[in-house]
Coordinates of C-alpha atoms and ligand atoms in Angstrom, one line a residue:
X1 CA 121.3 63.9 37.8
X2 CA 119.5 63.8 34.4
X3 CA 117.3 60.6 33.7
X4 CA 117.5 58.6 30.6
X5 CA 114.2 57.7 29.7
X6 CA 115.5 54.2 27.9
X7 CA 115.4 52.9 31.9
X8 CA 111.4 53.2 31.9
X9 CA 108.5 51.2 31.3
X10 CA 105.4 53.2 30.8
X11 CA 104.5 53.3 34.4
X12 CA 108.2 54.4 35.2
X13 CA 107.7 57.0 33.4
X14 CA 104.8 57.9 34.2
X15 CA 106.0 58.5 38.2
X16 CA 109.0 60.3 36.5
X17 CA 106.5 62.8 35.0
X18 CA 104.4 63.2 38.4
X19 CA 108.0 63.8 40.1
X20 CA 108.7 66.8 37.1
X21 CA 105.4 68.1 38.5
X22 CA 103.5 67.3 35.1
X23 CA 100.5 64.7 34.5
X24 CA 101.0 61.3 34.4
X25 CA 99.1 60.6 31.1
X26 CA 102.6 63.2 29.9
X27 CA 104.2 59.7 30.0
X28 CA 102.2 57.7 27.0
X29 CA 102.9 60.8 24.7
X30 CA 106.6 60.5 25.7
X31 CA 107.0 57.2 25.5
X32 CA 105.7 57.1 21.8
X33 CA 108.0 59.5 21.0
X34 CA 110.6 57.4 22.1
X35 CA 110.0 54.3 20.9
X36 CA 107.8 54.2 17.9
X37 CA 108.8 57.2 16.2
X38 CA 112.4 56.8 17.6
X39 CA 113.1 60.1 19.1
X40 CA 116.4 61.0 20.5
X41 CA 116.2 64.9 21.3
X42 CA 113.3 66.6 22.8
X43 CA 113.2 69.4 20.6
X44 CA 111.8 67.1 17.9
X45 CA 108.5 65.9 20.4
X46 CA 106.7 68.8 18.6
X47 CA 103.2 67.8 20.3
X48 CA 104.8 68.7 23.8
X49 CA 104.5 72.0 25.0
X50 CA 107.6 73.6 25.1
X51 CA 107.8 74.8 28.5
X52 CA 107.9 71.0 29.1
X53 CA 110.5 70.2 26.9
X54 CA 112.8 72.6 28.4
X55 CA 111.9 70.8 31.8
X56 CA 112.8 67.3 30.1
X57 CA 116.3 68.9 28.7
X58 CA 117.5 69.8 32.3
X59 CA 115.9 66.6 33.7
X60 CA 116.8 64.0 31.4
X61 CA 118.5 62.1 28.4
X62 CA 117.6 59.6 25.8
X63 CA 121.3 57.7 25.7
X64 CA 121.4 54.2 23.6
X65 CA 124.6 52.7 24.2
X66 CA 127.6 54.1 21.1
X67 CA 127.7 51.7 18.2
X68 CA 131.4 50.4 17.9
X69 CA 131.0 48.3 14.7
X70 CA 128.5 47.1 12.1
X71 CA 128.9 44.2 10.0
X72 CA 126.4 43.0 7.1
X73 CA 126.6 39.2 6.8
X74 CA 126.5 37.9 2.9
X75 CA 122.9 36.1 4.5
X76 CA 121.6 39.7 4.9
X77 CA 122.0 39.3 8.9
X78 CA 123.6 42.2 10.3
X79 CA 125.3 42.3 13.8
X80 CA 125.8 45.6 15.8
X81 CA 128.8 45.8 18.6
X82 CA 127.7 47.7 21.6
X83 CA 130.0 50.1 23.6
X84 CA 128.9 49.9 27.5
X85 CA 131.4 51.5 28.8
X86 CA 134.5 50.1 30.9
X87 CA 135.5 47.9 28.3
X88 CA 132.9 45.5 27.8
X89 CA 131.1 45.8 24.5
X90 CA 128.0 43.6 23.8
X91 CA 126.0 42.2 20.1
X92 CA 123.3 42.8 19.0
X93 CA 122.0 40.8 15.6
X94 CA 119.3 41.5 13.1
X95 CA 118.4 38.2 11.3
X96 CA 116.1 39.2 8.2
X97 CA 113.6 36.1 7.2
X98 CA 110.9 36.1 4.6
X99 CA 108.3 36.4 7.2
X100 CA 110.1 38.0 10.0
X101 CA 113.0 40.3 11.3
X102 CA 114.6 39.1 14.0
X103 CA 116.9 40.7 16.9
X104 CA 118.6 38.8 19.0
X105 CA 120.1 40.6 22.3
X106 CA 122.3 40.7 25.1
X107 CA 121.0 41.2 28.6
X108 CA 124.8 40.9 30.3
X109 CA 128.5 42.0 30.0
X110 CA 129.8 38.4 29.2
X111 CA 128.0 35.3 31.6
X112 CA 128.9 33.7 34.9
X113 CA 127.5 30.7 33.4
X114 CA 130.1 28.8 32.1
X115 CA 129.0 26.8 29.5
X116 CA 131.5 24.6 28.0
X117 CA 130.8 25.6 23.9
X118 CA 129.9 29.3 24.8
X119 CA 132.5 31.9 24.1
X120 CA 130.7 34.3 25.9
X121 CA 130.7 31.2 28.7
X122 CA 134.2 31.4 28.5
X123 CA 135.0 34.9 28.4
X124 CA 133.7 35.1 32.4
X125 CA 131.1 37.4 33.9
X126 CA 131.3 41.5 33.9
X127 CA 128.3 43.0 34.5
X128 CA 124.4 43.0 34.3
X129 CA 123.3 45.5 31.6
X130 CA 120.8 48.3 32.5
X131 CA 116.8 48.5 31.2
X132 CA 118.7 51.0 28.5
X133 CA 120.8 49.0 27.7
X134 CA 119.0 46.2 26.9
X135 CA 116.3 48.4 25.1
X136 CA 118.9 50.5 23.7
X137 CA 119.8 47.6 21.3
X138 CA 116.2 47.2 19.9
X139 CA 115.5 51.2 19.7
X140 CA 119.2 51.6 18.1
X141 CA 117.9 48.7 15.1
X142 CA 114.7 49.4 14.7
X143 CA 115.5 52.8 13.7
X144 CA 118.1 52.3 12.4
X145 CA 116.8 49.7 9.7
X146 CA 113.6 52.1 9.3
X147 CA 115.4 55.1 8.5
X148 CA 118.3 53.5 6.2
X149 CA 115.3 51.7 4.3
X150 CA 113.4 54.5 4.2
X151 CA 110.4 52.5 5.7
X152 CA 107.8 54.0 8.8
X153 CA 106.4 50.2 9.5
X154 CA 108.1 48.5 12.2
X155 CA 110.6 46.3 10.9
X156 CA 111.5 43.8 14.0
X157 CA 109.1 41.3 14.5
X158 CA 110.7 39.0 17.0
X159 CA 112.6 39.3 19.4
X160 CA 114.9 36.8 21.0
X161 CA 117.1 36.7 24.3
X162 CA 119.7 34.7 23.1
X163 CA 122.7 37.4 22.5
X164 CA 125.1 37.8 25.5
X165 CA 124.4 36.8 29.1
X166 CA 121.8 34.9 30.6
X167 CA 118.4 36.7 31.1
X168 CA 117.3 35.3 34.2
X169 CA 120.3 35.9 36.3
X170 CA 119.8 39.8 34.8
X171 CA 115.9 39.5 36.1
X172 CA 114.6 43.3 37.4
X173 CA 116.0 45.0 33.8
X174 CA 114.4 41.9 32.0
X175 CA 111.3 42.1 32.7
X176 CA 110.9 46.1 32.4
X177 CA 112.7 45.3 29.4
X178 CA 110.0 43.1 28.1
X179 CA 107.1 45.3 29.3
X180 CA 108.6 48.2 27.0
X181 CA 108.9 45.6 24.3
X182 CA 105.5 44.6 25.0
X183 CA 103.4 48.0 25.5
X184 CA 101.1 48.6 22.7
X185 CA 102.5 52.7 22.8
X186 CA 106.9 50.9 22.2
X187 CA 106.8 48.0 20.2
X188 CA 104.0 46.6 20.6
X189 CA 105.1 42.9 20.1
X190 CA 103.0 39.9 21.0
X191 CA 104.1 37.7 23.9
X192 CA 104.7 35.0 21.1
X193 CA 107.2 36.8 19.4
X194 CA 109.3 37.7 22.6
X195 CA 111.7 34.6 23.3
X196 CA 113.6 34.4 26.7
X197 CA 116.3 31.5 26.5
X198 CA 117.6 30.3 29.7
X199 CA 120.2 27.8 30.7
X200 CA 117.8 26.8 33.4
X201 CA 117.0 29.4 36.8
X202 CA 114.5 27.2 38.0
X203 CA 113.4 29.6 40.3
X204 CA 113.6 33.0 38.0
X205 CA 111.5 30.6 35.5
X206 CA 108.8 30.3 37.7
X207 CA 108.4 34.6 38.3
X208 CA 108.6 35.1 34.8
X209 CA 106.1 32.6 34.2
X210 CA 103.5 35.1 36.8
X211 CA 105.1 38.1 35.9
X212 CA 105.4 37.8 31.9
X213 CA 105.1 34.5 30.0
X214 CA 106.3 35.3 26.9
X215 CA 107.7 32.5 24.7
X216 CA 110.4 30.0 27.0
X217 CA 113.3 28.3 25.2
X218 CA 115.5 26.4 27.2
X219 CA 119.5 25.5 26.6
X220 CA 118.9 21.7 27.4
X221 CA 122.0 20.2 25.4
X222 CA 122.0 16.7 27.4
X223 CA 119.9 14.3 28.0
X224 CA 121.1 13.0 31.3
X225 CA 122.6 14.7 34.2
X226 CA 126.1 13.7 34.3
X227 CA 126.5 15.2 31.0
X228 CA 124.9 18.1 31.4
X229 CA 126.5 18.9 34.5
X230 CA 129.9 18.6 32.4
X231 CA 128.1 21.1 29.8
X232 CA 125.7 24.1 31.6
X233 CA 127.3 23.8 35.4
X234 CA 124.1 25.2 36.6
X235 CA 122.4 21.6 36.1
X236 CA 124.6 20.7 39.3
X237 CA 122.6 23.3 41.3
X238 CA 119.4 22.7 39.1
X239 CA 119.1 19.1 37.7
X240 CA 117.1 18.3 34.7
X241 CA 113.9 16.5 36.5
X242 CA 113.6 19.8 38.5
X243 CA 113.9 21.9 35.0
X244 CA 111.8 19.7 33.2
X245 CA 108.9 20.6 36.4
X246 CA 109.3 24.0 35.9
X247 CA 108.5 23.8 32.3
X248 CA 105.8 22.3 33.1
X249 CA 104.5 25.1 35.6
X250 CA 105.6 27.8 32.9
X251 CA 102.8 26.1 30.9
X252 CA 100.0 26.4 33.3
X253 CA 100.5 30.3 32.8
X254 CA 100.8 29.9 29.1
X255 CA 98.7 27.0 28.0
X256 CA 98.7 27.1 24.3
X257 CA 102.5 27.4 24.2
X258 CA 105.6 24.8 23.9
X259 CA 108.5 25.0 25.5
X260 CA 111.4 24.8 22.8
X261 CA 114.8 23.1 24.3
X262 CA 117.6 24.4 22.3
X263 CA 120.1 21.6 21.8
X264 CA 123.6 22.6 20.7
X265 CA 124.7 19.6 18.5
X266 CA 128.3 18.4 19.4
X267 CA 130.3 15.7 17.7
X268 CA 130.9 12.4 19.9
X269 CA 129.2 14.3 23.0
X270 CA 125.6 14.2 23.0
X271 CA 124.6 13.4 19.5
X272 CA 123.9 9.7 19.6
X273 CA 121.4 7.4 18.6
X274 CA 121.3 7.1 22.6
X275 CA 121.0 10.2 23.9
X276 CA 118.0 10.9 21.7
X277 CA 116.1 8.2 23.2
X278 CA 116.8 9.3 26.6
X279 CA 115.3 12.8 25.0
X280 CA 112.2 11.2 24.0
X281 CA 112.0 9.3 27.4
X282 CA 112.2 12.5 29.2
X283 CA 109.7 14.4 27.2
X284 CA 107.6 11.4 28.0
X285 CA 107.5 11.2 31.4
X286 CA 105.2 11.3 34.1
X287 CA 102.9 9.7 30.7
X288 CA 103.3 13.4 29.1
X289 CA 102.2 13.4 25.2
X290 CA 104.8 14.9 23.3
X291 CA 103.2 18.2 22.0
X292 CA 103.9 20.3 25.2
X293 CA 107.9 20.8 23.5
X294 CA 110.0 21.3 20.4
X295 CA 113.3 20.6 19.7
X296 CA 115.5 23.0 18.0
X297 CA 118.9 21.4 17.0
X298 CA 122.0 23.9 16.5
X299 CA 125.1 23.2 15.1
X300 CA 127.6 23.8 17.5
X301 CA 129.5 26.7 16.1
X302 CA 133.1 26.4 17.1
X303 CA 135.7 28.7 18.4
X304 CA 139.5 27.6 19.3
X305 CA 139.2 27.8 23.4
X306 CA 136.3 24.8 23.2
X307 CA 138.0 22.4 22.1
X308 CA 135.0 20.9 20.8
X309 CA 133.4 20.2 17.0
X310 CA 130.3 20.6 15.2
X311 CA 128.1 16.7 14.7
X312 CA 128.5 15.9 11.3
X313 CA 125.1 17.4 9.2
X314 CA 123.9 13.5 9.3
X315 CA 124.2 12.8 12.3
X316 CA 122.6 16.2 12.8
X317 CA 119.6 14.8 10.4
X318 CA 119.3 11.3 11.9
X319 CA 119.5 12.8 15.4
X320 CA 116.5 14.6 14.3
X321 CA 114.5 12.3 12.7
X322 CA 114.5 9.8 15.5
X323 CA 112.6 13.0 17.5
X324 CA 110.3 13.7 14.5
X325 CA 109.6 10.2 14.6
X326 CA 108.8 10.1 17.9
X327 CA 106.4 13.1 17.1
X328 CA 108.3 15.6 18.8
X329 CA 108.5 18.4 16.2
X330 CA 112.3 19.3 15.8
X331 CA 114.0 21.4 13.7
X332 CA 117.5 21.9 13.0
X333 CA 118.7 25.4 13.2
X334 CA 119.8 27.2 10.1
X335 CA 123.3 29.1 10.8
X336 CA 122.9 32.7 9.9
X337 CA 125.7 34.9 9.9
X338 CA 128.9 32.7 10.6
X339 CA 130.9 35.5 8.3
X340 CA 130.6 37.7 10.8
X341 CA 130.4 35.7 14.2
X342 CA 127.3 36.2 14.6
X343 CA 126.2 32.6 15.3
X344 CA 125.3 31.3 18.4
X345 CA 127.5 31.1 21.1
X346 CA 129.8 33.4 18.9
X347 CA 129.2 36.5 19.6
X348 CA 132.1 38.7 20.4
X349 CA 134.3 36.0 20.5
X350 CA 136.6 36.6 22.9
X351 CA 136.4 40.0 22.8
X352 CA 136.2 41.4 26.6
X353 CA 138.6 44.3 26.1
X354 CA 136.5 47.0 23.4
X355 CA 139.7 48.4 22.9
X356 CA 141.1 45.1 21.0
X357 CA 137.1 45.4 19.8
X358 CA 138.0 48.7 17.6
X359 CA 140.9 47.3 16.0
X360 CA 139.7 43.9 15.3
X361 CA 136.8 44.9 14.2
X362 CA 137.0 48.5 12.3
X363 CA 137.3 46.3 9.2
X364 CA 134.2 47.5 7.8
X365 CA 131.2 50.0 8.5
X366 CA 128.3 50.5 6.7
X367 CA 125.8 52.9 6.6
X368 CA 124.2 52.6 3.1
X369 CA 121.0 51.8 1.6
X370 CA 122.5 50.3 -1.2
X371 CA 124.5 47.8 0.9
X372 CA 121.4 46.6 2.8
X373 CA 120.0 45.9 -0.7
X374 CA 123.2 44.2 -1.7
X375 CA 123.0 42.2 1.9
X376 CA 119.3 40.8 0.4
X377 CA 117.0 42.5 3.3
X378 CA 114.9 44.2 0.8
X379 CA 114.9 41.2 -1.8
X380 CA 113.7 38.9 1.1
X381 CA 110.5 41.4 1.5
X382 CA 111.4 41.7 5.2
X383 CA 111.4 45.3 4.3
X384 CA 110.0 47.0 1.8
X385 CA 111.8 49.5 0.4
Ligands
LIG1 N1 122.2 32.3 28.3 C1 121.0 32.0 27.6 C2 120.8 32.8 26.3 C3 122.0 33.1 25.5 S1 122.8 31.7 24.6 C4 121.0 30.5 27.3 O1 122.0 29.8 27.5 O2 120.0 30.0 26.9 C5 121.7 31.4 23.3 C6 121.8 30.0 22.7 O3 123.0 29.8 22.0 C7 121.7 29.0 23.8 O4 120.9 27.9 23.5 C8 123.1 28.5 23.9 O5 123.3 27.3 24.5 C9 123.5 28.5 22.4 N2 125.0 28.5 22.2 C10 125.9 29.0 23.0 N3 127.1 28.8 22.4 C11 126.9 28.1 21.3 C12 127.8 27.6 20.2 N4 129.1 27.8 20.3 N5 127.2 27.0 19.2 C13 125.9 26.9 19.1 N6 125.0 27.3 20.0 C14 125.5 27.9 21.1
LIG2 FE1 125.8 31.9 29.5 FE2 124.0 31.0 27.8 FE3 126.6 31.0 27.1 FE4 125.7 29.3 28.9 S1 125.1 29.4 26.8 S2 127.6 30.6 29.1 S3 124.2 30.5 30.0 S4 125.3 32.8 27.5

């Protein structure tokens, strides 16, 4: 059976070179290739003696998951659709800012979850997605955006775990996942600039807290129990005190971070005066000083199955500045890419079935320099053509 190298951290690879009989130091070389210069055929490692390039032909594969569908947002974000095979198809989004690129990725085939103003939430659970698969997405638009802009710097910054699925239910492919984004010879990105987002594993938070502690957000969305129950039905199995302890912990492994609770704004349902005082009392507990958390407001971004609507914008701001005023530093959430249902919570709609996927969304595919210039990436100076 050939291998595909996307599976493997650097030490993975490294016991895949011992097991093709070559040295183990084989691996760094390879994984280079791989991931920073964005290889895809042995033939072009050049540096690699060709006796073991014929070895890796027979042995293995470098397979990133097919692109079904690109779509450039009029906001310059750009959002990939994913083939995985069996039907499901996954997202991937780019989100260009002056001082960053962002990708935001999946880590499941739809989410067991069940959050009430998810799509993905609503479209049920298929499967976990492989190391490749997860990696696949960030090798695919790296490249991708390097090569159509004509640039060799490394154009994703951040990266952020807040496409499809939830990470911590996915845990063994996250977290070689994260070491590949991590390794100074892939992408070499700072644990800072890595972001898992978690409805709230309680447990899973702890492990990657002593196996990885990159940066935590979590999907808080209420500030009591009852109405978070109603909301993220994993509060019934872990309740908010219990979250808000293993925050806490996470800290202890990462003491000059912040936690950032992600707080989906949603007309009539948790957005009053209320709630955020019962936000503020729970950051303040156990005589806590605020600094330890951020709040990062998002307009709920709605889809016809929720049944719900998006707070009013002041609402939104007032909801805000009574946390600001508290001194917990909030934010509210720009929307990038609702052209192209890219938002939160809106990616791929309720598109289980891939083949409905092709048709719906064939409208448009782009491969051209020209329309990433038109979409503002080079403009913004995210990339520098
Ligand atoms: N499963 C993880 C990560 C993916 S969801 C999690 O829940 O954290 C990424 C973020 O988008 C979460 O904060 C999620 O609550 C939010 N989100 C989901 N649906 C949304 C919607 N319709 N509008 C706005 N935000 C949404
Ligand atoms: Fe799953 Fe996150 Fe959506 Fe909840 S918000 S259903 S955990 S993807």
């Amino acid at each position: 059976m050939t291998a595909n190298l996307l599976e493997y951290d650097l030490e993975g690879l490294a016991a895949f070179c011992e097991r093709l009989g070559e040295k183990r130091f084989r691996a760094t070389q390879l994984f280079r290739w791989i991931h920073q210069k964005g290889a895809a055929q042995f033939d072009d490692m050049t540096d690699l003696a060709k006796s073991l390039r014929e070895k890796l032909k027979v042995a293995a594969c470098i397979q990133v998951p097919s692109v079904v569908s690109q779509h450039i947002s009029s906001d310059g974000s750009i959002k990939w659709l994913f083939d995985v095979g069996g039907n499901d198809a996954v997202e991937a989004v780019f989100i260009p800012e002056a001082d960053r690129g962002t990708l935001c990725i999946s880590s499941q085939a739809g989410c067991i979850v069940g959050c009430r103003f998810c799509s993905t939430g609503h479209q049920g659970f298929s499967r976990h997605l492989t190391v490749a698969e997860i990696i696949g997405q960030l090798w695919f638009a790296e490249h991708f955006l390097r090569k159509h802009l004509g640039v060799t710097d490394r154009v994703i910054s951040n990266v952020v775990m807040m496409g499809m699925g939830e990470p911590l239910l996915n845990y063994e492919a996250l977290i070689i996942s994260l070491r590949i984004m991590l390794s100074d010879h892939a992408y070499g990105l700072s644990r800072r600039r890595v972001t898992v987002s978690t409805s709230g594993v309680v447990p899973m938070i702890d492990q990657l807290g002593r196996d990885c502690p990159v940066a935590l957000a979590v999907s808080l969305h209420a500030s009591n129990d009852t109405l978070r129950e109603q909301l993220v039905p994993l509060n019934r199995k872990y309740c908010i005190a219990d979250l808000f302890q293993a925050c806490h912990r996470y800290l202890e492994f990462a003491p000059r971070d912040f936690v950032t609770f992600e707080y989906c704004m949603l007309d009539g349902v948790n957005d009053s005066p209320e709630h955020a005082a019962e936000l503020i009392d729970l950051v303040r507990k156990g005589g806590n000083e605020t600094g330890w958390c951020k709040f990062n407001l998002i307009p709920f971004n709605p889809f016809p199955a929720s049944g719900l609507t998006r707070s009013p914008q002041a609402r939104i701001l007032s909801f805000s500045k009574q946390l600001n005023d508290a001194g917990i530093v909030t934010t509210v959430r720009k929307t990038r890419g609702d052209d192209i249902d890219a938002a939160c919570g809106q990616l791929a709609g309720d598109v289980k079935d891939i083949t409905d996927v092709k048709k719906r969304m064939g409208r448009r595919t782009i491969m051209l320099k020209s329309d990433l210039e038109m979409a503002g990436l080079l403009k913004q100076g995210v990339v520098h053509g």
